[in-house]
C-alpha cells in the first residue's frame, strides 16, 4: 500500500515546524510578560518607618509602596504626625508596589472629661481619675470636717468643673479635708515597687511625691524605688500632705531579692528584740543600722560592688554582740546566714 502523496510533500513538514516554533515563542512571550507584571523574583525588605513623619514617608517611598492611612491615634511623648504602626511589618519580604497600611499619630491630643470628684473619698477620686486617663498631680490639705474627702479639684491653680475636657494624662490637684482629729498618717513602704505603683501608694497614704531622682537610665517600666526619704518605719507618723522623696534604680542593675532579704533580717531581728523586751535604745540602734544599710547599699549584681556592700554590713555590726540576746546560739545565728 502506497503512502498518500501529501505525506511526501516537504512543505507540510516545514509548516508543522513553523507552527511548533510559533507556539513555543508565544508561550515564552506570555510567561515573560507575567513575570514582568507580577515582578517575580523582585522581593525587597520592608524598611522600619516607625517614628518618621508620614509626609516624609510618602515623599521617600511613594515609588515603592502604595500607602493607605487606616487610622490615627494620640500617643503621649510620641512625635505628632508620625508613623506609629505599619503593615507589613519591618523586615518582611514584599514586592515593589505593595500596599502599605499605616497608623499615624494624630496632631491633636486625645481629650477626656474630668468627673465630679467633690465629696468623694481620696481613694474613690483616684480611681475615677485613673479610669479616664487623668492623674493626681498634688494633694493639698485644707480645713474641712471630713478627713480625706475631696473639697475641690484644680488644674494649674484654677478650679476645673466636672465634664470639662482635658488632655489625657493631665495632672489634677486635689484639695482634701484634714478632718477634726489626728492630722498625721503612716509612711507607706514603697522600696522595691515600680514608679507608677510608688506614686499611687504615696497618694493613697495622703502624702505627696517630692523630689524624684533617677540613678539609672532605663525605660520607665524598668524603674523601681531604691530609696525613700523619710526612711520607712512602721511606727513613724508624718503630717498629712508631707512629701516623700524617692530614688529610682533599674531592675537590670538593682538586686531586689537581695534587698528583700536584708529587709527580712531587719524586721526579724527587731521583732525578736521587742519580744525579748530589749532596751529601746538597743532596738533603735539595730533599726537605724539596718536602715543605714538599706539606704546606702547599692544592691548591685556586680561582684566587686557586692563585696563592698558586705563590708558595709559587717562594719555597721562590729559591736552587735553587745546587744541583749539570749545565749541560744542556734536561735541567733540564722539571721546572718546567707
Coordinates of N, CA, C and O in Angstrom, one line a residue, residues 28-213:
X28 N 6.6 31.5 25.5 CA 7.7 32.3 26.1 C 7.4 33.7 26.4 O 7.7 34.3 27.4
X29 N 6.7 34.3 25.4 CA 6.3 35.7 25.5 C 5.3 35.9 26.6 O 5.4 36.8 27.4
X30 N 4.3 35.0 26.7 CA 3.3 35.1 27.8 C 3.9 35.0 29.2 O 3.7 35.8 30.1
X31 N 4.8 34.0 29.4 CA 5.4 33.8 30.7 C 6.3 35.0 31.0 O 6.4 35.4 32.2
X32 N 7.1 35.5 30.1 CA 7.9 36.7 30.4 C 7.1 37.9 30.7 O 7.4 38.7 31.6
X33 N 5.9 38.0 30.0 CA 5.0 39.2 30.4 C 4.5 39.0 31.8 O 4.4 40.0 32.5
X34 N 4.1 37.8 32.2 CA 3.6 37.6 33.5 C 4.6 37.8 34.6 O 4.4 38.4 35.6
X35 N 5.9 37.4 34.3 CA 7.0 37.7 35.3 C 7.2 39.2 35.4 O 7.4 39.7 36.6
X36 N 7.1 40.0 34.3 CA 7.2 41.4 34.4 C 6.1 42.1 35.2 O 6.2 43.0 36.0
X37 N 4.8 41.5 35.0 CA 3.7 42.1 35.6 C 3.6 41.8 37.1 O 3.3 42.6 37.9
X38 N 4.0 40.5 37.5 CA 4.0 40.1 38.9 C 5.3 40.4 39.6 O 5.4 40.2 40.8
X39 N 6.3 40.9 38.9 CA 7.7 41.2 39.4 C 8.2 40.0 40.2 O 8.7 40.1 41.3
X40 N 8.1 38.8 39.5 CA 8.6 37.6 40.1 C 10.1 37.7 40.4 O 10.9 38.1 39.5
X41 N 10.5 37.4 41.6 CA 11.9 37.4 42.0 C 12.4 38.8 42.3 O 13.6 39.0 42.5
X42 N 11.5 39.8 42.5 CA 12.0 41.1 42.8 C 11.5 41.5 44.2 O 11.1 42.6 44.5
X43 N 11.6 40.6 45.2 CA 11.2 40.9 46.5 C 12.2 41.8 47.2 O 13.4 41.8 46.9
X44 N 11.7 42.7 48.1 CA 12.5 43.6 48.8 C 12.1 43.6 50.3 O 11.0 43.2 50.7
X45 N 13.1 44.0 51.2 CA 12.8 44.1 52.6 C 12.1 45.3 53.0 O 12.5 46.4 52.6
X46 N 11.1 45.2 53.8 CA 10.3 46.4 54.2 C 11.1 47.2 55.2 O 11.6 46.6 56.2
X47 N 11.3 48.5 55.0 CA 12.0 49.3 56.0 C 11.2 49.6 57.2 O 10.0 49.5 57.2
X48 N 11.8 50.0 58.3 CA 11.1 50.4 59.5 C 10.8 51.9 59.4 O 11.7 52.8 59.4
X49 N 9.5 52.2 59.3 CA 9.0 53.6 59.1 C 8.6 54.2 60.4 O 8.3 55.4 60.4
X50 N 8.6 53.5 61.5 CA 8.1 53.9 62.8 C 8.8 55.2 63.2 O 10.1 55.2 63.3
X51 N 8.1 56.2 63.6 CA 8.7 57.5 64.1 C 8.9 58.5 63.0 O 9.2 59.7 63.3
X52 N 8.9 58.1 61.7 CA 9.1 59.0 60.6 C 7.9 59.8 60.4 O 6.7 59.3 60.5
X53 N 8.0 61.0 59.9 CA 6.9 61.9 59.5 C 6.2 61.2 58.4 O 6.8 60.7 57.4
X54 N 4.8 61.1 58.4 CA 4.1 60.5 57.4 C 4.3 61.2 56.1 O 4.3 60.5 55.0
X55 N 4.4 62.5 56.1 CA 4.7 63.2 54.8 C 6.0 62.8 54.2 O 6.2 62.6 53.0
X56 N 7.0 62.7 55.1 CA 8.4 62.3 54.6 C 8.3 60.9 54.1 O 9.0 60.5 53.1
X57 N 7.6 60.0 54.7 CA 7.5 58.6 54.2 C 6.9 58.6 52.8 O 7.4 57.8 52.0
X58 N 5.8 59.3 52.6 CA 5.2 59.4 51.3 C 6.1 59.9 50.2 O 6.2 59.4 49.1
X59 N 6.9 60.9 50.6 CA 7.8 61.5 49.6 C 8.9 60.5 49.3 O 9.3 60.4 48.1
X60 N 9.5 59.8 50.3 CA 10.6 59.0 50.0 C 10.3 57.6 49.5 O 11.1 57.0 48.7
X61 N 9.1 57.1 49.8 CA 8.8 55.7 49.4 C 7.6 55.6 48.5 O 7.1 54.5 48.3
X62 N 7.1 56.7 48.0 CA 5.9 56.6 47.1 C 6.1 55.8 45.9 O 5.2 55.3 45.3
X63 N 7.4 55.7 45.4 CA 7.6 55.0 44.1 C 7.8 53.5 44.4 O 8.0 52.7 43.5
X64 N 7.8 53.1 45.7 CA 8.0 51.7 46.1 C 6.7 51.1 46.6 O 6.3 49.9 46.3
X65 N 5.9 51.8 47.4 CA 4.7 51.3 48.1 C 3.5 52.2 47.8 O 3.7 53.4 47.5
X66 N 2.3 51.6 47.9 CA 1.1 52.4 47.8 C 0.6 52.5 49.2 O 0.2 51.6 49.8
X67 N 0.6 53.7 49.8 CA 0.3 53.9 51.2 C -1.2 54.1 51.4 O -1.9 54.9 50.7
X68 N -1.7 53.4 52.5 CA -3.1 53.5 52.8 C -3.2 53.9 54.3 O -2.7 53.1 55.2
X69 N -3.7 55.1 54.6 CA -3.8 55.5 56.0 C -5.1 55.0 56.6 O -6.2 55.4 56.2
X70 N -5.0 54.1 57.6 CA -6.2 53.4 58.1 C -6.7 54.0 59.4 O -7.8 53.8 59.7
X71 N -5.8 54.7 60.2 CA -6.3 55.2 61.4 C -5.2 56.2 62.0 O -4.1 56.2 61.5
X72 N -5.7 57.1 62.9 CA -4.7 58.0 63.6 C -5.1 57.9 65.1 O -6.2 57.9 65.5
X73 N -4.0 57.9 65.9 CA -4.2 57.8 67.4 C -3.3 58.8 68.0 O -2.3 59.3 67.5
X74 N -3.7 59.3 69.2 CA -2.9 60.2 70.0 C -2.0 59.3 71.0 O -2.6 58.5 71.7
X75 N -0.7 59.5 70.9 CA 0.2 58.8 71.8 C 1.1 59.8 72.5 O 1.8 60.6 71.8
X76 N 1.0 59.8 73.8 CA 1.7 60.8 74.6 C 3.2 60.5 74.4 O 3.7 59.4 74.4
X77 N 4.1 61.6 74.3 CA 5.5 61.5 74.2 C 6.0 60.8 72.9 O 7.0 60.2 72.9
X78 N 5.1 60.9 71.8 CA 5.5 60.3 70.5 C 5.3 61.5 69.5 O 4.4 62.3 69.6
X79 N 6.2 61.6 68.5 CA 6.1 62.7 67.5 C 4.7 62.8 66.9 O 4.1 61.7 66.5
X80 N 4.2 64.0 66.7 CA 2.9 64.2 66.1 C 3.0 63.9 64.6 O 4.0 64.3 64.0
X81 N 2.0 63.4 64.0 CA 2.0 63.2 62.6 C 3.0 62.1 62.1 O 3.4 62.1 60.9
X82 N 3.5 61.2 63.0 CA 4.5 60.2 62.6 C 3.8 58.9 62.5 O 2.7 58.6 63.0
X83 N 4.5 58.0 61.8 CA 4.1 56.6 61.6 C 4.2 55.9 63.0 O 5.3 55.8 63.6
X84 N 3.1 55.4 63.5 CA 3.1 54.7 64.8 C 3.1 53.1 64.6 O 3.8 52.4 65.3
X85 N 2.4 52.7 63.6 CA 2.4 51.2 63.2 C 2.3 51.1 61.7 O 1.7 52.0 61.0
X86 N 2.8 50.0 61.2 CA 2.8 49.7 59.8 C 2.5 48.2 59.5 O 2.9 47.4 60.3
X87 N 1.9 48.0 58.4 CA 1.7 46.6 57.9 C 1.8 46.6 56.4 O 1.1 47.3 55.7
X88 N 2.8 45.8 55.9 CA 3.6 44.7 56.5 C 4.6 45.3 57.5 O 5.0 46.5 57.4
X89 N 5.1 44.5 58.4 CA 6.0 44.9 59.5 C 7.4 45.0 58.9 O 7.7 44.4 57.9
X90 N 8.3 45.8 59.6 CA 9.6 45.9 59.2 C 10.3 44.6 59.1 O 10.2 43.7 59.9
X91 N 11.1 44.4 58.0 CA 11.9 43.2 57.8 C 11.1 42.2 56.9 O 11.7 41.2 56.5
X92 N 9.9 42.4 56.7 CA 9.1 41.5 55.8 C 9.6 41.6 54.4 O 10.1 42.6 53.9
X93 N 9.4 40.5 53.6 CA 9.8 40.4 52.2 C 8.5 40.6 51.4 O 7.6 39.8 51.4
X94 N 8.5 41.7 50.6 CA 7.4 42.0 49.7 C 7.8 42.5 48.4 O 9.0 42.7 48.2
X95 N 6.9 42.5 47.4 CA 7.2 43.0 46.1 C 7.0 44.5 46.0 O 6.1 45.1 46.7
X96 N 7.7 45.1 45.1 CA 7.5 46.5 44.8 C 6.1 46.8 44.4 O 5.5 46.1 43.6
X97 N 5.5 47.9 44.9 CA 4.2 48.3 44.6 C 3.1 47.7 45.5 O 1.9 48.0 45.4
X98 N 3.6 47.1 46.6 CA 2.7 46.5 47.6 C 2.0 47.6 48.4 O 2.5 48.7 48.6
X99 N 0.7 47.4 48.8 CA 0.0 48.3 49.7 C 0.7 48.3 51.0 O 0.9 47.3 51.6
X100 N 0.9 49.5 51.6 CA 1.4 49.7 52.9 C 0.4 50.4 53.8 O 0.0 51.5 53.5
X101 N -0.1 49.7 54.8 CA -1.2 50.2 55.7 C -0.5 50.9 56.9 O 0.3 50.3 57.6
X102 N -0.9 52.1 57.1 CA -0.3 53.0 58.1 C -1.3 53.4 59.2 O -2.4 53.8 58.9
X103 N -0.8 53.4 60.5 CA -1.5 54.1 61.6 C -0.5 55.2 62.1 O 0.6 54.9 62.4
X104 N -1.0 56.4 62.0 CA -0.1 57.5 62.4 C -0.6 58.2 63.7 O -1.8 58.0 64.1
X105 N 0.2 59.0 64.3 CA -0.2 59.7 65.5 C -0.9 61.0 65.1 O -0.5 61.7 64.1
X106 N -1.9 61.3 65.8 CA -2.7 62.5 65.5 C -2.0 63.7 66.0 O -1.2 63.7 66.9
X107 N -2.3 64.8 65.3 CA -1.7 66.1 65.7 C -2.4 66.6 67.0 O -1.7 67.1 67.9
X108 N -3.7 66.5 67.1 CA -4.4 66.9 68.2 C -4.4 65.9 69.3 O -4.6 64.7 69.1
X109 N -4.1 66.2 70.6 CA -4.1 65.3 71.7 C -5.5 64.7 72.0 O -6.5 65.4 71.7
X110 N -5.5 63.5 72.6 CA -6.8 62.9 73.0 C -7.3 63.7 74.2 O -6.5 64.0 75.1
X111 N -8.5 64.0 74.2 CA -9.1 64.7 75.3 C -10.2 63.8 76.0 O -10.8 62.9 75.4
X112 N -10.3 64.0 77.3 CA -11.3 63.3 78.2 C -12.0 64.3 79.0 O -11.6 65.4 79.2
X113 N -13.1 63.9 79.6 CA -13.9 64.7 80.5 C -13.6 64.4 82.0 O -13.6 63.2 82.4
X114 N -13.2 65.4 82.8 CA -12.9 65.1 84.2 C -14.2 64.9 84.9 O -15.2 65.6 84.8
X115 N -14.3 63.8 85.7 CA -15.5 63.5 86.5 C -15.7 64.5 87.7 O -14.8 65.3 88.0
X116 N -16.8 64.4 88.3 CA -17.0 65.2 89.5 C -16.4 64.5 90.7 O -16.9 63.4 91.1
X117 N -15.4 65.0 91.3 CA -14.7 64.4 92.4 C -15.1 65.0 93.8 O -14.6 64.4 94.8
X118 N -15.8 66.0 93.8 CA -16.2 66.7 95.1 C -17.0 65.7 96.0 O -17.9 65.0 95.5
X119 N -16.5 65.7 97.2 CA -17.1 64.9 98.3 C -16.9 63.4 98.2 O -17.4 62.6 99.0
X120 N -16.1 63.0 97.2 CA -15.6 61.7 97.1 C -14.4 61.5 98.1 O -13.7 62.4 98.4
X121 N -14.2 60.2 98.6 CA -13.0 60.0 99.4 C -11.8 60.0 98.4 O -11.9 59.9 97.2
X122 N -10.6 60.2 99.0 CA -9.4 60.3 98.2 C -9.2 59.1 97.3 O -8.9 59.2 96.2
X123 N -9.5 57.9 97.9 CA -9.3 56.7 97.1 C -10.3 56.6 96.0 O -9.9 56.2 94.8
X124 N -11.5 57.0 96.2 CA -12.5 57.0 95.1 C -12.2 58.0 94.0 O -12.3 57.7 92.8
X125 N -11.7 59.1 94.4 CA -11.3 60.2 93.5 C -10.1 59.7 92.6 O -10.1 59.9 91.4
X126 N -9.1 59.0 93.2 CA -8.0 58.5 92.4 C -8.5 57.4 91.4 O -8.0 57.4 90.3
X127 N -9.4 56.6 91.8 CA -9.9 55.5 90.9 C -10.6 56.2 89.8 O -10.5 55.8 88.6
X128 N -11.4 57.2 90.0 CA -12.2 57.9 89.0 C -11.2 58.6 88.0 O -11.5 58.6 86.8
X129 N -10.2 59.2 88.5 CA -9.2 59.9 87.6 C -8.5 58.9 86.8 O -8.4 59.1 85.5
X130 N -8.1 57.8 87.4 CA -7.4 56.8 86.6 C -8.2 56.2 85.5 O -7.8 55.8 84.4
X131 N -9.5 56.0 85.8 CA -10.4 55.4 84.8 C -10.6 56.2 83.5 O -10.9 55.6 82.5
X132 N -10.4 57.5 83.6 CA -10.5 58.3 82.4 C -9.1 58.8 81.9 O -9.1 59.6 80.9
X133 N -8.1 58.3 82.5 CA -6.7 58.7 81.9 C -6.1 59.9 82.5 O -5.2 60.5 81.9
X134 N -6.6 60.4 83.6 CA -6.0 61.5 84.3 C -5.3 61.0 85.6 O -5.4 59.9 85.9
X135 N -4.5 61.9 86.2 CA -3.7 61.5 87.3 C -3.7 62.6 88.4 O -4.0 63.8 88.2
X136 N -3.3 62.2 89.6 CA -3.2 63.2 90.7 C -1.8 63.9 90.6 O -0.8 63.2 90.5
X137 N -1.9 65.2 90.5 CA -0.7 66.0 90.4 C -0.1 66.3 91.9 O 1.0 66.2 92.1
X138 N -1.1 66.7 92.7 CA -0.7 67.1 94.1 C -1.9 67.0 95.0 O -3.0 67.2 94.6
X139 N -1.6 66.7 96.3 CA -2.7 66.8 97.3 C -2.4 68.0 98.2 O -1.3 68.2 98.7
X140 N -3.4 68.8 98.4 CA -3.3 70.0 99.3 C -4.4 69.8 100.3 O -5.6 69.7 100.0
X141 N -4.0 69.7 101.6 CA -4.9 69.5 102.7 C -5.4 70.8 103.3 O -4.6 71.7 103.6
X142 N -6.7 70.9 103.4 CA -7.4 72.2 103.8 C -8.3 71.8 105.0 O -8.7 70.7 105.2
X143 N -8.7 72.9 105.8 CA -9.6 72.7 106.9 C -11.0 72.3 106.4 O -11.6 73.0 105.6
X144 N -11.4 71.1 106.7 CA -12.7 70.6 106.4 C -13.0 69.4 107.3 O -12.1 68.7 107.7
X145 N -14.2 69.3 107.7 CA -14.6 68.4 108.8 C -14.4 66.9 108.4 O -14.1 66.1 109.3
X146 N -14.5 66.5 107.1 CA -14.3 65.1 106.7 C -12.9 64.9 106.2 O -12.5 65.4 105.2
X147 N -12.2 64.0 106.9 CA -10.8 63.7 106.6 C -10.8 62.9 105.3 O -11.6 62.0 105.0
X148 N -9.9 63.3 104.4 CA -9.6 62.7 103.1 C -10.8 62.8 102.1 O -10.9 62.1 101.1
X149 N -11.7 63.7 102.4 CA -12.8 64.0 101.4 C -12.3 65.1 100.5 O -11.7 66.1 100.9
X150 N -12.6 64.9 99.2 CA -12.2 65.9 98.2 C -13.1 67.1 98.3 O -14.3 67.0 98.2
X151 N -12.5 68.3 98.5 CA -13.2 69.5 98.7 C -13.3 70.2 97.3 O -14.4 70.8 97.0
X152 N -12.2 70.3 96.6 CA -12.2 71.0 95.3 C -11.2 70.3 94.4 O -10.2 69.7 94.8
X153 N -11.3 70.5 93.0 CA -10.4 70.0 92.0 C -9.9 71.1 91.2 O -10.6 72.0 90.8
X154 N -8.5 71.1 91.0 CA -7.9 72.2 90.3 C -7.0 71.6 89.2 O -6.5 70.5 89.3
X155 N -6.8 72.5 88.2 CA -5.7 72.2 87.2 C -5.0 73.5 87.1 O -5.5 74.6 86.7
X156 N -3.7 73.5 87.4 CA -2.8 74.7 87.4 C -3.5 75.9 88.1 O -3.7 77.0 87.6
X157 N -3.8 75.7 89.3 CA -4.3 76.8 90.2 C -5.7 77.3 89.9 O -6.2 78.2 90.5
X158 N -6.4 76.7 88.9 CA -7.7 77.1 88.5 C -8.7 75.9 88.8 O -8.4 74.8 88.5
X159 N -9.9 76.3 89.4 CA -10.9 75.3 89.6 C -11.4 74.8 88.3 O -11.6 75.5 87.3
X160 N -11.5 73.5 88.2 CA -12.0 72.8 86.9 C -13.3 72.1 87.2 O -13.4 71.3 88.2
X161 N -14.3 72.5 86.5 CA -15.7 72.0 86.7 C -15.8 70.6 86.1 O -15.1 70.2 85.2
X162 N -16.7 69.8 86.7 CA -16.9 68.4 86.2 C -17.3 68.5 84.7 O -18.0 69.5 84.2
X163 N -16.9 67.5 83.9 CA -17.2 67.3 82.5 C -16.3 68.3 81.6 O -16.5 68.3 80.4
X164 N -15.5 69.1 82.2 CA -14.5 69.9 81.5 C -13.6 69.0 80.7 O -13.1 68.0 81.2
X165 N -13.3 69.3 79.4 CA -12.4 68.5 78.6 C -11.0 68.8 78.9 O -10.6 70.0 79.0
X166 N -10.2 67.8 79.2 CA -8.8 67.9 79.5 C -8.0 67.0 78.6 O -8.5 65.9 78.2
X167 N -6.7 67.3 78.3 CA -5.9 66.4 77.6 C -5.6 65.2 78.4 O -5.3 65.3 79.6
X168 N -5.7 64.0 77.9 CA -5.5 62.8 78.6 C -4.1 62.8 79.2 O -3.1 63.1 78.5
X169 N -4.0 62.4 80.5 CA -2.7 62.4 81.2 C -2.4 63.7 82.0 O -1.4 63.8 82.7
X170 N -3.4 64.6 81.9 CA -3.2 65.9 82.7 C -3.2 65.6 84.2 O -4.0 64.7 84.7
X171 N -2.4 66.3 85.0 CA -2.4 66.1 86.4 C -3.4 67.1 87.1 O -3.5 68.2 86.7
X172 N -4.1 66.5 88.0 CA -5.2 67.3 88.7 C -4.7 67.4 90.2 O -4.4 66.5 90.9
X173 N -4.8 68.7 90.7 CA -4.5 69.0 92.1 C -5.8 68.9 92.9 O -6.8 69.5 92.5
X174 N -5.8 68.1 94.0 CA -7.0 67.9 94.8 C -6.8 68.6 96.1 O -5.8 68.4 96.8
X175 N -7.8 69.4 96.5 CA -7.9 69.9 97.8 C -8.7 68.9 98.7 O -9.8 68.7 98.4
X176 N -8.1 68.5 99.8 CA -8.6 67.4 100.5 C -8.8 67.8 102.0 O -8.0 68.6 102.5
X177 N -9.8 67.3 102.6 CA -10.1 67.7 104.0 C -9.1 67.1 105.0 O -8.7 66.0 104.9
X178 N -8.7 67.9 106.0 CA -7.9 67.5 107.1 C -8.6 66.7 108.2 O -8.0 65.9 108.9
X179 N -9.9 66.9 108.3 CA -10.7 66.3 109.4 C -10.5 67.0 110.7 O -9.9 68.1 110.8
X180 N -11.1 66.5 111.7 CA -11.1 67.1 113.0 C -10.2 66.5 114.0 O -10.0 67.0 115.1
X181 N -9.7 65.3 113.7 CA -8.9 64.5 114.7 C -7.4 64.6 114.4 O -6.9 65.7 114.0
X182 N -6.8 63.5 114.5 CA -5.3 63.4 114.3 C -5.0 63.8 112.8 O -5.7 63.3 111.9
X183 N -4.0 64.6 112.6 CA -3.7 65.1 111.3 C -2.3 64.5 110.8 O -1.6 65.1 110.0
X184 N -2.1 63.3 111.2 CA -0.8 62.6 110.8 C -1.2 61.2 110.2 O -2.4 60.8 110.3
X185 N -0.3 60.6 109.4 CA -0.5 59.4 108.8 C 0.8 58.5 108.8 O 1.9 59.1 109.0
X186 N 0.6 57.3 108.5 CA 1.8 56.4 108.5 C 2.5 56.5 107.1 O 1.8 56.7 106.1
X187 N 3.8 56.3 107.1 CA 4.5 56.2 105.9 C 4.3 54.8 105.2 O 4.3 53.8 105.8
X188 N 4.1 54.8 103.9 CA 4.0 53.5 103.2 C 5.4 53.0 102.8 O 6.3 53.8 102.6
X189 N 5.5 51.7 102.7 CA 6.8 51.2 102.3 C 6.8 51.0 100.8 O 6.1 50.1 100.3
X190 N 7.5 51.8 100.1 CA 7.5 51.8 98.6 C 8.8 51.3 98.0 O 8.8 51.2 96.8
X191 N 9.8 51.0 98.8 CA 11.0 50.5 98.2 C 10.8 49.1 97.5 O 10.2 48.2 98.1
X192 N 11.3 49.0 96.3 CA 11.2 47.8 95.5 C 10.0 47.7 94.6 O 9.8 46.8 93.9
X193 N 9.1 48.8 94.6 CA 7.9 48.8 93.8 C 8.2 49.7 92.5 O 9.1 50.5 92.5
X194 N 7.4 49.5 91.5 CA 7.5 50.3 90.3 C 7.2 51.7 90.5 O 6.5 52.1 91.5
X195 N 7.6 52.6 89.6 CA 7.4 54.0 89.7 C 6.0 54.4 89.8 O 5.5 55.1 90.7
X196 N 5.1 53.8 88.9 CA 3.7 54.2 88.9 C 3.0 53.7 90.2 O 2.2 54.4 90.8
X197 N 3.4 52.5 90.7 CA 2.8 52.0 92.0 C 3.2 52.8 93.1 O 2.5 53.1 94.1
X198 N 4.5 53.3 93.1 CA 5.0 54.1 94.2 C 4.2 55.4 94.4 O 3.8 55.8 95.5
X199 N 3.9 56.1 93.3 CA 3.1 57.3 93.3 C 1.7 57.0 93.9 O 1.2 57.8 94.7
X200 N 1.1 55.9 93.4 CA -0.2 55.6 93.9 C -0.2 55.3 95.4 O -1.1 55.8 96.1
X201 N 0.8 54.6 95.9 CA 0.8 54.2 97.3 C 1.0 55.5 98.2 O 0.4 55.6 99.2
X202 N 1.9 56.4 97.7 CA 2.1 57.6 98.4 C 0.9 58.5 98.5 O 0.5 59.0 99.6
X203 N 0.2 58.6 97.4 CA -1.1 59.4 97.4 C -2.2 58.7 98.2 O -2.9 59.4 98.9
X204 N -2.2 57.4 98.2 CA -3.2 56.7 99.0 C -3.0 56.9 100.5 O -3.9 56.8 101.3
X205 N -1.8 57.1 100.8 CA -1.4 57.4 102.2 C -1.6 58.8 102.6 O -1.1 59.3 103.7
X206 N -2.2 59.6 101.7 CA -2.5 61.1 102.0 C -1.2 61.8 102.0 O -1.0 62.8 102.7
X207 N -0.2 61.4 101.2 CA 1.1 62.1 101.1 C 1.4 62.5 99.6 O 0.7 62.0 98.7
X208 N 2.4 63.3 99.4 CA 2.8 63.7 98.1 C 4.2 63.1 97.7 O 5.0 63.0 98.6
X209 N 4.4 62.8 96.5 CA 5.8 62.5 96.0 C 6.5 63.8 95.8 O 6.1 64.7 95.2
X210 N 7.7 63.9 96.5 CA 8.5 65.1 96.4 C 9.5 65.0 95.2 O 9.1 64.8 94.1
X211 N 10.8 65.1 95.6 CA 11.8 65.0 94.5 C 12.0 63.6 94.1 O 12.1 62.7 94.9
X212 N 12.1 63.4 92.8 CA 12.3 62.1 92.2 C 13.7 62.1 91.5 O 14.0 62.9 90.7
X213 N 14.6 61.1 92.0 CA 15.9 61.1 91.4 C 16.1 59.7 90.8 O 15.9 58.7 91.4

